Short mmCIF file of C-alpha atoms in Angstrom, two decimals:
data_model
loop_
_atom_site.label_atom_id
_atom_site.label_comp_id
_atom_site.label_asym_id
_atom_site.label_seq_id
_atom_site.Cartn_x
_atom_site.Cartn_y
_atom_site.Cartn_z
CA THR A 23 89.72 64.67 80.11
CA GLN A 24 89.83 65.38 84.04
CA LEU A 25 86.50 66.84 84.74
CA LEU A 26 86.20 69.56 87.50
CA GLU A 27 82.67 69.81 88.81
CA GLN A 28 81.36 73.06 90.39
CA SER A 29 78.26 73.46 92.16
CA PRO A 30 76.05 75.44 92.46
CA GLN A 31 75.92 76.29 88.99
CA PHE A 32 73.84 79.51 89.85
CA LEU A 33 73.62 81.29 93.30
CA SER A 34 71.60 84.42 94.01
CA ILE A 35 71.97 85.81 97.61
CA GLN A 36 71.05 88.85 99.56
CA GLU A 37 73.59 91.17 101.01
CA GLY A 38 75.00 89.82 104.28
CA GLU A 39 74.22 86.37 103.67
CA ASN A 40 76.99 83.40 103.81
CA LEU A 41 77.58 80.98 101.00
CA THR A 42 79.74 78.04 100.10
CA VAL A 43 80.83 76.93 96.63
CA TYR A 44 82.22 73.68 95.90
CA CYS A 45 84.95 72.17 93.27
CA ASN A 46 85.23 68.24 93.02
CA SER A 47 86.99 65.98 90.84
CA SER A 48 87.29 62.24 90.53
CA SER A 49 91.20 62.61 90.48
CA VAL A 50 93.82 64.12 92.83
CA PHE A 51 94.59 67.72 92.13
CA SER A 52 98.38 68.45 92.23
CA SER A 53 97.45 71.99 93.05
CA LEU A 54 94.35 74.22 92.71
CA GLN A 55 93.17 77.81 92.15
CA TRP A 56 90.30 79.78 92.15
CA TYR A 57 89.73 82.67 89.95
CA ARG A 58 86.86 85.22 90.08
CA GLN A 59 85.47 86.61 86.65
CA GLU A 60 83.67 90.21 86.59
CA PRO A 61 81.22 90.64 83.73
CA GLY A 62 83.18 91.72 80.62
CA GLU A 63 86.49 91.07 82.04
CA GLY A 64 88.94 88.16 82.29
CA PRO A 65 89.50 86.04 85.36
CA VAL A 66 91.40 87.27 87.98
CA LEU A 67 93.37 84.85 90.47
CA LEU A 68 92.11 84.79 94.07
CA VAL A 69 94.35 81.98 95.62
CA THR A 70 96.43 78.92 95.24
CA VAL A 71 96.14 75.71 97.34
CA VAL A 72 98.75 73.10 97.21
CA THR A 73 98.48 71.09 100.36
CA GLY A 74 95.49 68.71 101.54
CA GLY A 75 93.83 70.06 104.25
CA GLU A 76 95.04 73.79 103.71
CA VAL A 77 92.71 76.80 104.52
CA LYS A 78 93.75 80.16 103.24
CA LYS A 79 91.65 83.13 103.86
CA LEU A 80 91.39 86.35 101.75
CA LYS A 81 89.26 88.96 103.83
CA ARG A 82 85.70 87.48 103.86
CA LEU A 83 86.76 84.65 101.63
CA THR A 84 87.81 81.16 102.93
CA PHE A 85 89.26 78.47 100.77
CA GLN A 86 89.80 74.99 101.62
CA PHE A 87 91.48 72.22 100.23
CA GLY A 88 90.34 68.68 100.75
CA ASP A 89 92.48 66.45 102.77
CA ALA A 90 92.47 63.86 99.79
CA ARG A 91 93.31 66.86 97.37
CA LYS A 92 90.25 65.87 95.22
CA ASP A 93 88.01 68.79 96.38
CA SER A 94 88.01 72.26 97.35
CA SER A 95 85.46 74.87 98.78
CA LEU A 96 85.11 78.54 98.85
CA HIS A 97 82.87 80.08 101.51
CA ILE A 98 82.11 83.80 101.52
CA THR A 99 80.90 85.55 104.92
CA ALA A 100 78.69 88.40 104.91
CA ALA A 101 78.36 88.44 101.04
CA GLN A 102 78.32 92.07 99.37
CA PRO A 103 77.18 93.27 95.98
CA GLY A 104 80.79 93.54 94.90
CA ASP A 105 81.43 89.71 95.26
CA THR A 106 79.13 89.22 92.29
CA GLY A 107 80.99 87.28 89.59
CA LEU A 108 81.85 84.02 87.98
CA TYR A 109 83.87 81.93 90.49
CA LEU A 110 86.12 79.15 88.63
CA CYS A 111 88.21 76.71 90.21
CA VAL A 112 91.26 75.69 88.01
CA ARG A 113 93.29 72.25 88.36
CA CYS A 114 96.75 73.74 87.84
CA GLY A 115 100.03 72.70 86.69
CA SER A 116 101.83 73.83 83.15
CA ALA A 117 99.84 75.95 80.82
CA ARG A 118 99.04 72.66 78.88
CA GLN A 119 97.75 71.12 82.06
CA LEU A 120 95.14 73.67 83.17
CA THR A 121 91.64 72.47 83.55
CA PHE A 122 88.96 74.73 84.15
CA GLY A 123 85.59 74.09 85.88
CA SER A 124 82.48 75.32 84.28
CA GLY A 125 82.13 77.85 87.45
CA THR A 126 79.66 79.14 89.83
CA GLN A 127 77.85 82.38 88.86
CA LEU A 128 77.16 84.14 92.05
CA THR A 129 74.84 87.17 92.39
CA VAL A 130 74.41 89.24 95.65
CA LEU A 131 71.53 91.52 95.70
CA PRO A 132 71.73 94.60 97.84
CA ASN B 1 102.36 98.29 83.06
CA ALA B 2 99.41 97.35 80.89
CA GLY B 3 99.50 93.60 81.67
CA VAL B 4 97.85 91.69 79.02
CA THR B 5 95.83 93.54 76.32
CA GLN B 6 93.63 92.29 73.52
CA THR B 7 92.01 93.73 70.38
CA PRO B 8 89.37 94.14 69.14
CA LYS B 9 86.92 94.00 72.02
CA PHE B 10 84.01 93.19 69.63
CA GLN B 11 83.74 91.70 66.33
CA VAL B 12 81.12 90.40 63.81
CA LEU B 13 81.98 88.19 61.13
CA LYS B 14 80.29 86.47 58.41
CA THR B 15 80.67 82.75 57.65
CA GLY B 16 83.94 82.07 55.73
CA GLN B 17 85.55 85.33 56.65
CA SER B 18 89.00 85.47 58.34
CA MET B 19 90.30 87.47 60.86
CA THR B 20 93.08 87.74 63.51
CA LEU B 21 92.63 88.45 67.21
CA GLN B 22 95.63 90.38 68.74
CA CYS B 23 97.05 89.75 72.18
CA ALA B 24 100.12 91.35 73.67
CA GLN B 25 101.70 91.34 77.29
CA ASP B 26 104.31 93.49 78.60
CA MET B 27 105.53 91.26 81.40
CA ASN B 28 108.00 89.24 79.79
CA HIS B 29 106.03 86.07 80.31
CA GLU B 30 107.29 82.96 78.39
CA TYR B 31 103.85 81.27 78.53
CA MET B 32 100.96 82.64 76.49
CA SER B 33 97.53 80.90 75.77
CA TRP B 34 94.55 81.41 74.07
CA TYR B 35 91.01 80.03 75.48
CA ARG B 36 87.66 80.34 74.38
CA GLN B 37 84.66 80.48 76.77
CA ASP B 38 81.45 79.32 76.07
CA PRO B 39 78.35 79.04 78.53
CA GLY B 40 78.58 76.38 81.08
CA MET B 41 81.66 74.86 79.66
CA GLY B 42 84.23 77.01 81.64
CA LEU B 43 87.50 78.05 79.47
CA ARG B 44 88.91 75.67 77.04
CA LEU B 45 92.56 75.99 75.96
CA ILE B 46 92.63 76.50 71.99
CA HIS B 47 96.39 76.95 71.47
CA TYR B 48 99.48 77.70 73.88
CA SER B 49 103.18 78.84 73.66
CA VAL B 50 106.03 78.46 75.88
CA GLY B 51 108.33 80.91 74.06
CA ALA B 52 109.01 82.66 71.06
CA GLY B 53 109.09 80.37 68.10
CA ILE B 54 107.47 77.58 69.93
CA THR B 55 103.40 76.77 69.71
CA ASP B 56 101.18 73.57 70.41
CA GLN B 57 97.71 72.91 70.49
CA GLY B 58 95.47 72.72 73.31
CA GLU B 59 91.87 71.06 73.67
CA VAL B 60 90.27 72.66 70.86
CA PRO B 61 92.56 73.98 67.98
CA ASN B 62 90.48 73.18 65.05
CA GLY B 63 89.81 76.32 63.00
CA TYR B 64 92.37 78.09 64.57
CA ASN B 65 96.06 79.11 64.08
CA VAL B 66 98.78 80.84 66.11
CA SER B 67 102.39 82.14 65.75
CA ARG B 68 104.65 83.53 68.34
CA SER B 69 107.38 85.74 66.73
CA THR B 70 108.03 87.74 69.69
CA THR B 71 107.78 87.40 73.13
CA GLU B 72 105.31 90.03 73.79
CA ASP B 73 102.82 89.02 70.84
CA PHE B 74 100.56 85.86 70.46
CA PRO B 75 97.96 86.46 67.60
CA LEU B 76 95.11 84.10 67.14
CA ARG B 77 94.13 83.64 63.39
CA LEU B 78 90.68 82.49 62.46
CA LEU B 79 91.31 80.92 58.90
CA SER B 80 87.49 80.62 57.79
CA ALA B 81 84.93 81.58 60.32
CA ALA B 82 81.97 79.36 61.48
CA PRO B 83 79.02 79.89 63.46
CA SER B 84 80.55 77.36 66.07
CA GLN B 85 83.28 79.99 66.61
CA THR B 86 81.06 82.32 68.22
CA SER B 87 82.54 82.80 71.55
CA VAL B 88 84.45 84.96 73.90
CA TYR B 89 88.09 84.51 73.70
CA PHE B 90 90.69 85.27 76.16
CA CYS B 91 94.65 85.46 75.98
CA ALA B 92 96.48 84.74 79.24
CA SER B 93 100.04 84.65 80.00
CA SER B 94 102.05 83.44 82.99
CA SER B 95 105.68 82.82 83.97
CA GLY B 96 105.24 79.08 83.23
CA ARG B 97 106.00 77.68 86.59
CA PRO B 98 103.20 75.16 88.08
CA GLN B 99 100.88 77.24 90.30
CA GLU B 100 101.96 80.70 88.96
CA THR B 101 99.36 83.22 88.32
CA GLN B 102 97.67 83.40 84.85
CA TYR B 103 96.93 86.69 83.72
CA PHE B 104 94.09 87.43 81.39
CA GLY B 105 93.25 89.93 79.09
CA PRO B 106 89.63 91.58 78.96
CA GLY B 107 88.80 89.11 75.98
CA THR B 108 87.41 89.52 72.47
CA ARG B 109 83.67 88.87 71.98
CA LEU B 110 83.17 87.37 68.51
CA LEU B 111 79.80 86.85 66.66
CA VAL B 112 79.95 84.65 63.33
CA LEU B 113 76.66 85.08 61.40
#
């Protein structure tokens, strides 16, 4: 089993603070996705990164794929309560080859 | 366009009972999958299907059956429920191409007593 480690497991911050969460693997990703899951709902795709060193921005969210394609980070600038949720990184391929990390549970306090 | 729908939202079963979790999608996706989500363990693949009439096992298939008679529907059957099957179950669909978006349903919360 190819494990995905996400850190931190839990993060609680005040509105307006910045934060970074991480996704690491011992093996190379062909590509990686980040999903956000809100309470009582299914995960929703945020971004897909494919190329080593790639950086993608989605409003206040910045996603980076490591040069060696073995790690990724998600940085949130000026977090808002609406950012609260479980952030999941996913090693992707065919449906048979999806591997989910255990997630980072983010709580942004007003 | 409803996306992926799941029923029921909540279910309580007694050990040994059977039930079927329903999943339907209206996006004409070939790939459909069932996952279970347990605290601290992310989502684990139970069964998946690459098209009508074709199913295969995922990481944790024991105790579950699936069938895919139509493109739209992918039910998950618990044959004889056990407390270890207490979990949140998610159905997902996608076009099946690598890196494509997985669309998830809202989940079914199952408690087995």
